[in-house]
Tab-separated table of C-alpha atoms in Angstrom:
chain	number	residue	atom	x	y	z
A	1	MET	CA	0.700	-44.149	-43.817
A	2	ARG	CA	-0.517	-47.720	-43.661
A	3	LEU	CA	-2.648	-49.168	-46.413
A	4	ALA	CA	-3.786	-52.740	-46.811
A	5	ARG	CA	-6.142	-54.349	-49.249
A	6	ARG	CA	-7.146	-57.825	-50.370
A	7	GLU	CA	-9.399	-58.603	-53.286
A	8	ASP	CA	-11.875	-60.373	-50.976
A	9	ASN	CA	-11.859	-57.462	-48.532
A	10	PRO	CA	-13.360	-54.295	-50.019
A	11	GLU	CA	-12.133	-51.869	-47.419
A	12	VAL	CA	-8.918	-49.913	-47.319
A	13	GLU	CA	-7.894	-48.613	-43.925
A	14	GLY	CA	-5.318	-45.897	-43.597
A	15	SER	CA	-4.174	-42.890	-41.654
A	16	PHE	CA	-4.012	-39.473	-43.154
A	17	ALA	CA	-1.669	-36.706	-41.974
A	18	LEU	CA	-3.361	-33.339	-41.621
A	19	THR	CA	-2.011	-29.868	-42.261
A	20	PRO	CA	-1.023	-27.534	-40.833
A	21	LEU	CA	-2.090	-27.148	-37.181
A	22	PRO	CA	-1.412	-28.479	-34.693
A	23	VAL	CA	1.854	-29.973	-35.857
A	24	SER	CA	1.579	-32.734	-33.255
A	25	LEU	CA	-1.947	-33.780	-34.265
A	26	HIS	CA	-2.236	-37.535	-34.775
A	27	PRO	CA	-3.030	-38.663	-38.325
A	28	GLN	CA	-6.726	-39.283	-38.922
A	29	ARG	CA	-7.977	-42.744	-39.752
A	30	PHE	CA	-10.000	-43.359	-42.869
A	31	TRP	CA	-11.625	-46.294	-44.643
A	32	VAL	CA	-12.504	-46.886	-48.280
A	33	ASN	CA	-14.917	-49.371	-49.862
A	34	ALA	CA	-14.467	-49.612	-53.639
A	35	LEU	CA	-16.485	-52.805	-54.052
A	36	TYR	CA	-19.400	-51.104	-55.823
A	37	TRP	CA	-17.492	-48.308	-57.522
A	38	ARG	CA	-17.950	-47.939	-61.242
A	39	PRO	CA	-15.780	-45.725	-63.507
A	40	GLY	CA	-17.041	-42.162	-63.283
A	41	GLY	CA	-19.180	-43.058	-60.276
A	42	PRO	CA	-19.838	-40.757	-57.327
A	43	VAL	CA	-18.024	-40.576	-53.999
A	44	PHE	CA	-20.068	-41.005	-50.817
A	45	LEU	CA	-18.286	-39.426	-47.841
A	46	TYR	CA	-19.384	-40.820	-44.463
A	47	ILE	CA	-18.505	-38.289	-41.787
A	48	GLY	CA	-17.251	-39.309	-38.349
A	49	GLY	CA	-18.168	-37.548	-35.139
A	50	GLU	CA	-17.721	-37.741	-31.386
A	51	SER	CA	-16.689	-41.414	-31.279
A	52	ALA	CA	-14.431	-43.867	-33.039
A	53	LEU	CA	-15.209	-45.110	-36.541
A	54	SER	CA	-14.532	-48.591	-37.889
A	55	LYS	CA	-14.483	-50.476	-41.184
A	56	TYR	CA	-18.189	-51.193	-40.766
A	57	ASP	CA	-18.927	-47.547	-41.530
A	58	VAL	CA	-18.029	-48.232	-45.171
A	59	LEU	CA	-19.496	-51.740	-45.244
A	60	TRP	CA	-22.922	-51.345	-43.643
A	61	GLY	CA	-25.780	-48.851	-43.599
A	62	HIS	CA	-28.226	-47.188	-45.948
A	63	HIS	CA	-25.467	-45.101	-47.546
A	64	VAL	CA	-23.707	-48.364	-48.496
A	65	GLU	CA	-26.948	-49.734	-49.947
A	66	MET	CA	-27.202	-46.584	-52.064
A	67	ALA	CA	-23.534	-46.945	-53.051
A	68	ARG	CA	-24.365	-50.368	-54.440
A	69	LYS	CA	-27.282	-48.877	-56.380
A	70	TYR	CA	-25.400	-45.876	-57.767
A	71	GLY	CA	-21.906	-47.358	-58.183
A	72	ALA	CA	-20.292	-45.133	-55.579
A	73	LEU	CA	-16.905	-45.160	-53.889
A	74	VAL	CA	-17.548	-45.080	-50.114
A	75	VAL	CA	-15.049	-43.264	-47.907
A	76	ALA	CA	-15.202	-42.525	-44.183
A	77	LEU	CA	-13.049	-40.101	-42.195
A	78	GLU	CA	-12.707	-40.256	-38.426
A	79	HIS	CA	-13.117	-36.920	-36.624
A	80	ARG	CA	-9.992	-35.302	-35.242
A	81	PHE	CA	-9.420	-35.986	-31.514
A	82	TYR	CA	-11.685	-39.063	-31.480
A	83	GLY	CA	-11.025	-42.786	-31.792
A	84	ALA	CA	-7.455	-43.459	-32.900
A	85	SER	CA	-7.228	-40.014	-34.519
A	86	LEU	CA	-5.966	-38.640	-31.229
A	87	ASN	CA	-2.420	-37.813	-30.284
A	88	PRO	CA	-1.052	-39.228	-26.985
A	89	ASP	CA	-1.106	-35.685	-25.588
A	90	GLY	CA	-4.276	-34.715	-27.438
A	91	LEU	CA	-6.429	-34.243	-24.356
A	92	GLU	CA	-4.168	-31.605	-22.843
A	93	ASP	CA	-5.863	-28.212	-22.502
A	94	HIS	CA	-3.475	-26.495	-24.909
A	95	ASN	CA	-4.357	-29.013	-27.640
A	96	LEU	CA	-8.125	-28.973	-27.183
A	97	ARG	CA	-8.251	-25.495	-28.701
A	98	PHE	CA	-7.816	-27.256	-32.062
A	99	LEU	CA	-10.975	-29.291	-31.484
A	100	THR	CA	-13.696	-27.333	-33.289
A	101	SER	CA	-16.317	-28.012	-35.918
A	102	GLN	CA	-14.598	-25.471	-38.160
A	103	GLN	CA	-11.315	-27.391	-37.963
A	104	ALA	CA	-13.210	-30.630	-38.594
A	105	LEU	CA	-14.715	-29.173	-41.763
A	106	ALA	CA	-11.305	-27.961	-42.894
A	107	ASP	CA	-9.988	-31.517	-42.484
A	108	PHE	CA	-12.225	-32.634	-45.352
A	109	LEU	CA	-10.285	-30.463	-47.805
A	110	PRO	CA	-6.896	-32.232	-47.750
A	111	PHE	CA	-8.658	-35.573	-47.309
A	112	ARG	CA	-10.732	-34.917	-50.416
A	113	ASP	CA	-7.552	-34.008	-52.329
A	114	PHE	CA	-5.859	-37.165	-51.076
A	115	ILE	CA	-8.717	-39.433	-52.181
A	116	THR	CA	-8.935	-37.593	-55.500
A	117	GLN	CA	-5.256	-38.239	-56.224
A	118	LYS	CA	-5.265	-41.772	-54.851
A	119	TYR	CA	-8.179	-42.877	-57.012
A	120	LYS	CA	-7.512	-40.527	-59.944
A	121	LEU	CA	-10.877	-38.828	-59.619
A	122	THR	CA	-12.079	-36.044	-61.887
A	123	LEU	CA	-14.845	-33.440	-61.818
A	124	ASN	CA	-17.138	-36.161	-63.134
A	125	ASN	CA	-16.923	-37.975	-59.770
A	126	THR	CA	-19.660	-36.270	-57.776
A	127	TRP	CA	-19.142	-35.998	-54.004
A	128	ILE	CA	-22.112	-36.416	-51.650
A	129	CYS	CA	-21.639	-36.477	-47.881
A	130	PHE	CA	-23.628	-38.273	-45.194
A	131	GLY	CA	-23.688	-37.814	-41.440
A	132	GLY	CA	-25.917	-38.477	-38.450
A	133	SER	CA	-26.315	-36.432	-35.240
A	134	TYR	CA	-23.305	-34.085	-34.830
A	135	PRO	CA	-21.798	-35.524	-38.055
A	136	GLY	CA	-25.161	-34.642	-39.606
A	137	ASN	CA	-24.389	-31.044	-38.699
A	138	LEU	CA	-20.986	-31.400	-40.332
A	139	ALA	CA	-22.553	-32.847	-43.487
A	140	ALA	CA	-24.906	-29.870	-43.842
A	141	TRP	CA	-22.171	-27.398	-42.934
A	142	PHE	CA	-19.674	-28.909	-45.377
A	143	ARG	CA	-22.131	-28.255	-48.186
A	144	LEU	CA	-22.909	-24.805	-46.741
A	145	LYS	CA	-19.317	-23.633	-46.315
A	146	TYR	CA	-17.592	-25.544	-49.148
A	147	PRO	CA	-20.219	-25.884	-51.902
A	148	HIS	CA	-17.513	-26.120	-54.564
A	149	LEU	CA	-16.166	-29.322	-52.995
A	150	VAL	CA	-19.278	-31.334	-52.166
A	151	PHE	CA	-22.288	-31.448	-54.471
A	152	ALA	CA	-24.946	-32.398	-51.901
A	153	ALA	CA	-25.475	-33.637	-48.349
A	154	VAL	CA	-27.821	-35.853	-46.364
A	155	ALA	CA	-27.972	-34.642	-42.752
A	156	SER	CA	-29.701	-37.165	-40.495
A	157	SER	CA	-30.862	-36.253	-36.970
A	158	ALA	CA	-28.732	-33.117	-37.217
A	159	PRO	CA	-29.230	-30.612	-34.347
A	160	VAL	CA	-27.974	-27.679	-36.397
A	161	ARG	CA	-29.412	-25.129	-33.981
A	162	ALA	CA	-27.075	-24.831	-31.010
A	163	GLN	CA	-28.987	-24.239	-27.790
A	164	LEU	CA	-27.607	-23.529	-24.359
A	165	ASP	CA	-30.507	-24.803	-22.264
A	166	PHE	CA	-31.977	-27.703	-24.209
A	167	THR	CA	-35.153	-28.187	-22.177
A	168	GLY	CA	-36.891	-29.513	-25.273
A	169	TYR	CA	-34.946	-32.774	-25.074
A	170	ASP	CA	-36.675	-34.006	-21.934
A	171	LYS	CA	-40.036	-32.715	-23.174
A	172	VAL	CA	-39.765	-35.157	-26.069
A	173	VAL	CA	-38.605	-37.884	-23.669
A	174	ALA	CA	-41.633	-37.284	-21.441
A	175	ALA	CA	-43.989	-37.295	-24.426
A	176	SER	CA	-42.505	-40.588	-25.647
A	177	LEU	CA	-42.732	-42.266	-22.246
A	178	VAL	CA	-46.469	-41.604	-22.310
A	179	ASN	CA	-46.962	-42.445	-26.007
A	180	PRO	CA	-48.727	-45.830	-26.467
A	181	VAL	CA	-47.549	-46.037	-30.087
A	182	VAL	CA	-43.989	-46.767	-28.873
A	183	GLY	CA	-44.999	-48.652	-25.720
A	184	GLY	CA	-45.326	-45.757	-23.306
A	185	SER	CA	-48.187	-44.958	-20.960
A	186	ARG	CA	-49.327	-42.413	-18.409
A	187	GLU	CA	-48.522	-44.989	-15.711
A	188	CYS	CA	-44.950	-45.286	-16.998
A	189	LEU	CA	-44.323	-41.543	-16.943
A	190	GLU	CA	-45.806	-41.196	-13.462
A	191	ALA	CA	-43.695	-44.071	-12.122
A	192	VAL	CA	-40.518	-42.548	-13.552
A	193	ALA	CA	-41.293	-39.181	-11.965
A	194	GLU	CA	-42.102	-40.838	-8.631
A	195	ALA	CA	-38.857	-42.825	-8.661
A	196	PHE	CA	-36.684	-39.784	-9.357
A	197	PHE	CA	-38.472	-37.801	-6.677
A	198	ALA	CA	-37.563	-40.583	-4.227
A	199	VAL	CA	-33.897	-40.507	-5.266
A	200	GLU	CA	-33.735	-36.734	-5.031
A	201	SER	CA	-35.349	-36.859	-1.582
A	202	LEU	CA	-32.634	-39.244	-0.387
A	203	VAL	CA	-29.984	-36.883	-1.793
A	204	HIS	CA	-31.436	-33.958	0.143
A	205	ALA	CA	-31.632	-36.132	3.260
A	206	GLY	CA	-27.927	-36.941	2.956
A	207	GLN	CA	-28.526	-40.679	2.552
A	208	LEU	CA	-25.803	-41.088	-0.022
A	209	ALA	CA	-24.551	-44.354	1.444
A	210	ARG	CA	-27.960	-45.938	0.861
A	211	LEU	CA	-28.043	-44.642	-2.712
A	212	ALA	CA	-24.547	-45.989	-3.374
A	213	LYS	CA	-25.631	-49.411	-2.115
A	214	ASP	CA	-28.984	-49.492	-3.912
A	215	PHE	CA	-27.519	-48.440	-7.243
A	216	HIS	CA	-24.299	-50.475	-6.935
A	217	SER	CA	-21.822	-47.625	-7.043
A	218	CYS	CA	-18.218	-48.802	-7.170
A	219	GLN	CA	-17.233	-46.016	-4.802
A	220	ALA	CA	-18.919	-43.944	-2.134
A	221	LEU	CA	-21.013	-40.995	-3.273
A	222	GLN	CA	-19.489	-37.771	-2.021
A	223	GLY	CA	-21.290	-34.468	-2.245
A	224	MET	CA	-23.551	-32.869	-4.820
A	225	ASP	CA	-21.337	-33.561	-7.857
A	226	ASP	CA	-21.576	-37.308	-7.348
A	227	SER	CA	-25.290	-37.069	-6.546
A	228	VAL	CA	-25.994	-35.187	-9.752
A	229	PHE	CA	-23.826	-37.672	-11.669
A	230	LEU	CA	-25.925	-40.521	-10.242
A	231	LEU	CA	-29.173	-38.822	-11.195
A	232	SER	CA	-27.851	-38.032	-14.662
A	233	ASN	CA	-26.815	-41.644	-15.248
A	234	LEU	CA	-30.211	-42.913	-14.123
A	235	ALA	CA	-31.953	-40.449	-16.429
A	236	ASP	CA	-29.742	-41.642	-19.286
A	237	TYR	CA	-31.477	-45.036	-19.260
A	238	PHE	CA	-34.773	-43.412	-20.180
A	239	MET	CA	-33.223	-40.833	-22.504
A	240	GLY	CA	-31.391	-43.608	-24.339
A	241	ALA	CA	-34.497	-45.791	-24.574
A	242	VAL	CA	-36.313	-42.891	-26.250
A	243	GLN	CA	-33.464	-41.567	-28.400
A	244	TYR	CA	-32.582	-45.012	-29.755
A	245	ASP	CA	-36.022	-46.594	-29.513
A	246	GLY	CA	-35.899	-50.007	-31.164
A	247	GLU	CA	-32.364	-49.552	-32.499
A	248	GLY	CA	-30.564	-51.534	-29.789
A	249	ALA	CA	-28.094	-48.712	-29.065
A	250	SER	CA	-29.008	-48.310	-25.381
A	251	GLU	CA	-29.076	-50.671	-22.412
A	252	TRP	CA	-32.846	-50.907	-22.584
A	253	GLY	CA	-33.354	-50.788	-26.320
A	254	SER	CA	-36.862	-49.348	-26.402
A	255	VAL	CA	-39.483	-47.322	-24.588
A	256	ALA	CA	-41.656	-50.417	-24.348
A	257	SER	CA	-39.007	-52.449	-22.527
A	258	VAL	CA	-38.147	-49.814	-19.936
A	259	CYS	CA	-41.817	-48.972	-19.351
A	260	ALA	CA	-42.589	-52.649	-18.840
A	261	VAL	CA	-40.334	-52.579	-15.783
A	262	MET	CA	-41.455	-49.188	-14.495
A	263	THR	CA	-45.129	-50.258	-14.549
A	264	ASN	CA	-44.541	-53.690	-12.992
A	265	ALA	CA	-46.056	-53.344	-9.524
A	266	SER	CA	-44.876	-56.823	-8.523
A	267	ILE	CA	-41.312	-55.492	-8.312
A	268	GLY	CA	-42.287	-53.067	-5.566
A	269	SER	CA	-42.291	-49.292	-5.339
A	270	ALA	CA	-41.335	-46.986	-8.204
A	271	TYR	CA	-37.968	-46.527	-6.466
A	272	GLN	CA	-37.412	-50.306	-6.437
A	273	ARG	CA	-38.335	-50.502	-10.113
A	274	LEU	CA	-35.712	-47.860	-10.874
A	275	ILE	CA	-33.168	-50.022	-9.023
A	276	THR	CA	-34.176	-52.874	-11.325
A	277	VAL	CA	-33.674	-50.688	-14.392
A	278	ASN	CA	-30.222	-49.750	-13.126
A	279	SER	CA	-29.279	-53.375	-12.499
A	280	VAL	CA	-29.225	-54.094	-16.237
A	281	SER	CA	-26.007	-52.104	-16.664
A	282	GLY	CA	-24.470	-53.606	-13.539
A	283	LEU	CA	-22.286	-51.118	-11.691
A	284	LEU	CA	-22.243	-47.349	-11.599
A	285	TYR	CA	-18.595	-46.374	-11.862
A	286	LEU	CA	-17.669	-43.222	-9.976
A	287	ASN	CA	-14.166	-41.956	-9.532
A	288	SER	CA	-13.216	-39.806	-6.572
A	289	SER	CA	-14.544	-36.732	-8.311
A	290	LEU	CA	-16.516	-36.156	-11.494
A	291	VAL	CA	-14.510	-33.008	-12.183
A	292	ALA	CA	-11.249	-34.892	-11.657
A	293	THR	CA	-12.456	-37.591	-14.077
A	294	LEU	CA	-13.217	-35.039	-16.765
A	295	ARG	CA	-9.881	-33.333	-16.203
A	296	SER	CA	-8.024	-36.575	-16.875
A	297	THR	CA	-5.869	-36.391	-20.005
A	298	GLN	CA	-5.309	-40.147	-20.267
A	299	VAL	CA	-5.856	-41.153	-23.889
A	300	LEU	CA	-7.821	-44.263	-24.761
A	301	GLU	CA	-9.328	-45.082	-28.148
A	302	SER	CA	-12.729	-45.139	-26.444
A	303	SER	CA	-12.163	-41.674	-24.977
A	304	MET	CA	-14.831	-39.172	-25.931
A	305	MET	CA	-16.380	-37.518	-22.856
A	306	ARG	CA	-13.628	-34.974	-22.230
A	307	GLN	CA	-13.544	-33.985	-25.902
A	308	TRP	CA	-17.305	-33.829	-26.441
A	309	LEU	CA	-17.967	-31.896	-23.248
A	310	PHE	CA	-15.316	-29.424	-24.381
A	311	GLN	CA	-17.195	-28.948	-27.654
A	312	THR	CA	-20.454	-28.356	-25.809
A	313	CYS	CA	-18.731	-25.748	-23.648
A	314	THR	CA	-17.090	-23.980	-26.594
A	315	GLU	CA	-19.626	-24.379	-29.421
A	316	PHE	CA	-22.991	-25.998	-28.846
A	317	GLY	CA	-24.415	-26.046	-25.331
A	318	TYR	CA	-27.028	-28.794	-25.812
A	319	TYR	CA	-27.438	-29.142	-22.024
A	320	GLN	CA	-30.333	-31.460	-21.302
A	321	THR	CA	-31.620	-29.791	-18.167
A	322	CYS	CA	-34.583	-30.753	-16.031
A	323	GLU	CA	-35.794	-27.456	-14.591
A	324	ASP	CA	-38.937	-27.397	-16.720
A	325	SER	CA	-42.122	-28.644	-15.008
A	326	SER	CA	-42.681	-31.265	-17.743
A	327	CYS	CA	-39.374	-33.016	-17.029
A	328	PRO	CA	-39.882	-36.368	-15.250
A	329	PHE	CA	-36.373	-36.486	-13.789
A	330	SER	CA	-34.604	-34.575	-11.017
A	331	ARG	CA	-34.680	-30.790	-10.632
A	332	LEU	CA	-31.018	-31.076	-9.602
A	333	LEU	CA	-30.126	-31.478	-13.291
A	334	THR	CA	-29.699	-27.738	-13.809
A	335	LEU	CA	-28.107	-25.446	-16.348
A	336	ALA	CA	-26.086	-23.818	-13.588
A	337	ASN	CA	-24.480	-27.161	-12.759
A	338	GLU	CA	-23.588	-27.818	-16.404
A	339	LEU	CA	-22.011	-24.386	-16.741
A	340	ARG	CA	-20.120	-24.882	-13.501
A	341	ILE	CA	-18.565	-28.038	-14.978
A	342	CYS	CA	-17.382	-26.013	-18.003
A	343	SER	CA	-15.670	-23.588	-15.660
A	344	ALA	CA	-14.213	-26.201	-13.321
A	345	VAL	CA	-12.882	-28.515	-16.051
A	346	TYR	CA	-11.878	-26.164	-18.890
A	347	ASN	CA	-11.865	-22.734	-17.276
A	348	VAL	CA	-14.621	-21.667	-19.685
A	349	SER	CA	-16.953	-19.160	-18.041
A	350	ALA	CA	-20.733	-19.254	-18.290
A	351	SER	CA	-20.730	-16.063	-20.320
A	352	SER	CA	-18.208	-17.587	-22.732
A	353	VAL	CA	-20.424	-20.628	-23.249
A	354	ARG	CA	-23.389	-18.372	-24.012
A	355	GLU	CA	-21.314	-16.349	-26.467
A	356	ALA	CA	-20.056	-19.529	-28.148
A	357	VAL	CA	-23.578	-20.829	-28.713
A	358	THR	CA	-24.610	-17.502	-30.236
A	359	PHE	CA	-21.547	-17.488	-32.491
A	360	THR	CA	-22.224	-21.036	-33.692
A	361	ASN	CA	-25.759	-20.140	-34.720
A	362	ASP	CA	-24.625	-16.938	-36.394
A	363	TYR	CA	-21.791	-18.708	-38.215
A	364	TYR	CA	-23.816	-21.655	-39.544
A	365	GLY	CA	-27.339	-20.229	-39.670
A	366	ALA	CA	-28.921	-22.414	-36.958
A	367	ASP	CA	-32.046	-24.173	-38.284
A	368	HIS	CA	-32.269	-21.799	-41.264
A	369	PRO	CA	-28.808	-22.349	-42.795
A	370	LYS	CA	-29.907	-21.398	-46.339
A	371	ALA	CA	-27.754	-24.026	-47.972
A	372	SER	CA	-28.619	-25.772	-51.220
A	373	ARG	CA	-28.875	-29.456	-52.039
A	374	VAL	CA	-29.134	-30.513	-48.406
A	375	LEU	CA	-31.681	-33.063	-47.214
A	376	PHE	CA	-32.467	-33.023	-43.479
A	377	VAL	CA	-33.903	-36.304	-42.163
A	378	ASN	CA	-35.364	-36.721	-38.672
A	379	GLY	CA	-37.525	-39.098	-36.651
A	380	ASP	CA	-40.233	-37.599	-34.479
A	381	ILE	CA	-39.387	-39.866	-31.525
A	382	ASP	CA	-35.817	-38.563	-31.464
A	383	PRO	CA	-35.456	-35.752	-28.892
A	384	TRP	CA	-32.819	-34.081	-31.068
A	385	HIS	CA	-35.237	-33.448	-33.905
A	386	VAL	CA	-36.472	-30.223	-32.291
A	387	LEU	CA	-33.090	-28.584	-33.043
A	388	SER	CA	-33.033	-29.645	-36.684
A	389	VAL	CA	-34.666	-28.473	-39.915
A	390	LEU	CA	-38.142	-30.004	-40.037
A	391	GLN	CA	-39.765	-28.280	-43.012
A	392	ASN	CA	-38.652	-27.605	-46.553
A	393	GLN	CA	-36.774	-24.307	-46.670
A	394	THR	CA	-36.388	-24.061	-50.452
A	395	ARG	CA	-36.728	-26.382	-53.425
A	396	SER	CA	-33.184	-27.634	-52.783
A	397	GLU	CA	-33.062	-27.445	-48.962
A	398	ARG	CA	-35.560	-30.095	-48.005
A	399	ALA	CA	-36.702	-32.025	-44.948
A	400	ILE	CA	-38.183	-35.421	-44.155
A	401	LEU	CA	-39.790	-36.103	-40.752
A	402	ILE	CA	-40.360	-39.821	-40.157
A	403	SER	CA	-43.252	-40.847	-37.950
A	404	GLY	CA	-42.452	-43.219	-35.093
A	405	THR	CA	-38.688	-43.458	-35.597
A	406	ALA	CA	-35.767	-42.408	-33.460
A	407	HIS	CA	-32.209	-41.102	-33.741
A	408	CYS	CA	-30.494	-41.711	-37.116
A	409	ALA	CA	-32.826	-44.620	-37.880
A	410	ASP	CA	-32.699	-43.870	-41.603
A	411	MET	CA	-28.921	-44.466	-41.630
A	412	LEU	CA	-29.216	-48.075	-40.495
A	413	ALA	CA	-29.181	-50.956	-42.943
A	414	SER	CA	-32.612	-52.020	-44.145
A	415	THR	CA	-34.342	-54.969	-42.465
A	416	PRO	CA	-37.615	-56.792	-43.216
A	417	SER	CA	-39.082	-55.542	-39.922
A	418	ASP	CA	-38.609	-51.834	-40.713
A	419	PRO	CA	-41.840	-49.850	-40.239
A	420	LEU	CA	-43.480	-48.497	-43.379
A	421	PRO	CA	-42.704	-44.795	-42.672
A	422	LEU	CA	-39.005	-45.656	-42.395
A	423	VAL	CA	-39.076	-47.721	-45.602
A	424	GLN	CA	-40.763	-44.856	-47.428
A	425	ALA	CA	-38.291	-42.315	-46.051
A	426	ARG	CA	-35.323	-44.361	-47.272
A	427	GLU	CA	-36.937	-44.547	-50.692
A	428	GLN	CA	-37.263	-40.749	-50.674
A	429	ILE	CA	-33.628	-40.340	-49.630
A	430	SER	CA	-32.418	-42.702	-52.338
A	431	ALA	CA	-34.565	-40.957	-54.947
A	432	GLN	CA	-33.167	-37.583	-53.884
A	433	VAL	CA	-29.605	-38.870	-54.189
A	434	GLY	CA	-30.450	-40.159	-57.650
A	435	GLN	CA	-31.851	-36.770	-58.645
A	436	TRP	CA	-28.702	-35.045	-57.414
A	437	LEU	CA	-26.498	-37.389	-59.406
A	438	GLU	CA	-28.572	-36.809	-62.519
A	439	LEU	CA	-28.335	-33.051	-61.952
A	440	ALA	CA	-24.560	-33.330	-61.532
A	441	ARG	CA	-24.326	-34.846	-65.002
A	442	ARG	CA	-26.085	-31.816	-66.469
A	443	VAL	CA	-24.519	-28.882	-64.611
A	444	PRO	CA	-20.893	-27.849	-63.992
A	445	GLN	CA	-19.562	-29.150	-60.678
A	446	GLY	CA	-19.469	-26.620	-57.879
A	447	LEU	CA	-22.652	-24.784	-58.905
């Protein structure tokens, strides 16, 4: 284990060895920020997900602002198999069987014991967990499955209902592209649909060389797999602009910016405008085969696609298909193609994927988990909100839906330019955390 700390640097970074399976699993990274911690103060657990964590996850964000307010110790644990918490042989098929949400939840147990011993915590140190997106699921599920270990949870943008064919994602995208409140318009949506129809027509006509040239592919497009990969990547620009509207987490940053290009007639046809949108990210990197790329077991700290796709095939589905008439993208983005990838890459059959999605919902309760002291927070621009909990279930299983905000917006650090609904939502979240902490002082821990 490596630990390092300086008085002017509030974070502790370390690696934590898990038990017991698999024996070869790489230690998980964690970070600690004790700058605001007061004796007897709470512990705020920031949960990692399908990407690497960093020290900034204990130094920045609304949970850190609340830690300052409530005197909390902030800890963050990287998810097994992601970031540096991945063994050199971790992407081999025989190891991926240990990559599950249930195993990830179990990892919190020894980590909680480790932090408790390291910082000499007692029952008076109340644990509250925070997570966004898939980690939002884990936050809610940690409270659901281990209520004696975590007192409460804030689950932001958490798609707790697994869904095989997630047609609702692109319905929200289409609605946002036409929504003037976020910079969309009917002209924008129509131009997007026209552009994708043009690309799909060229695919059917076999003009893959032209598509590779127009969209700057590093290699030649070969067959339907590469064509679908191209269409999926082009759709991602618009999905990202909607999902992370105004948050700067996508190439285009906002619906308004991408629609400004798609409605600019001076650029040329809708197809030419789509080429302009693509040019922002530069080159489209295609290996010789999409399936071969996903089968690669080469480990990099930035690796996440092989692991996350495996989790979708074995637990969640979440396939953002475009077979619904409201979808503005290509009809080639089908459920059958997604399921074929599961079979070709992991030897997971379509029926197994369907069974896995059903099991996940049965095991966790989908969007009616019946947990206690869980706050679900969503933005109505975020396409993932349709799989979350949007209305209060009980007095202690509550929901906040924020008007005009996108994916995990409430988790970001506050800024002067934040819209009023977001400011008010953060105030509600902070007040709820304060109520939980007050309740924890009055009731035995674990109840």
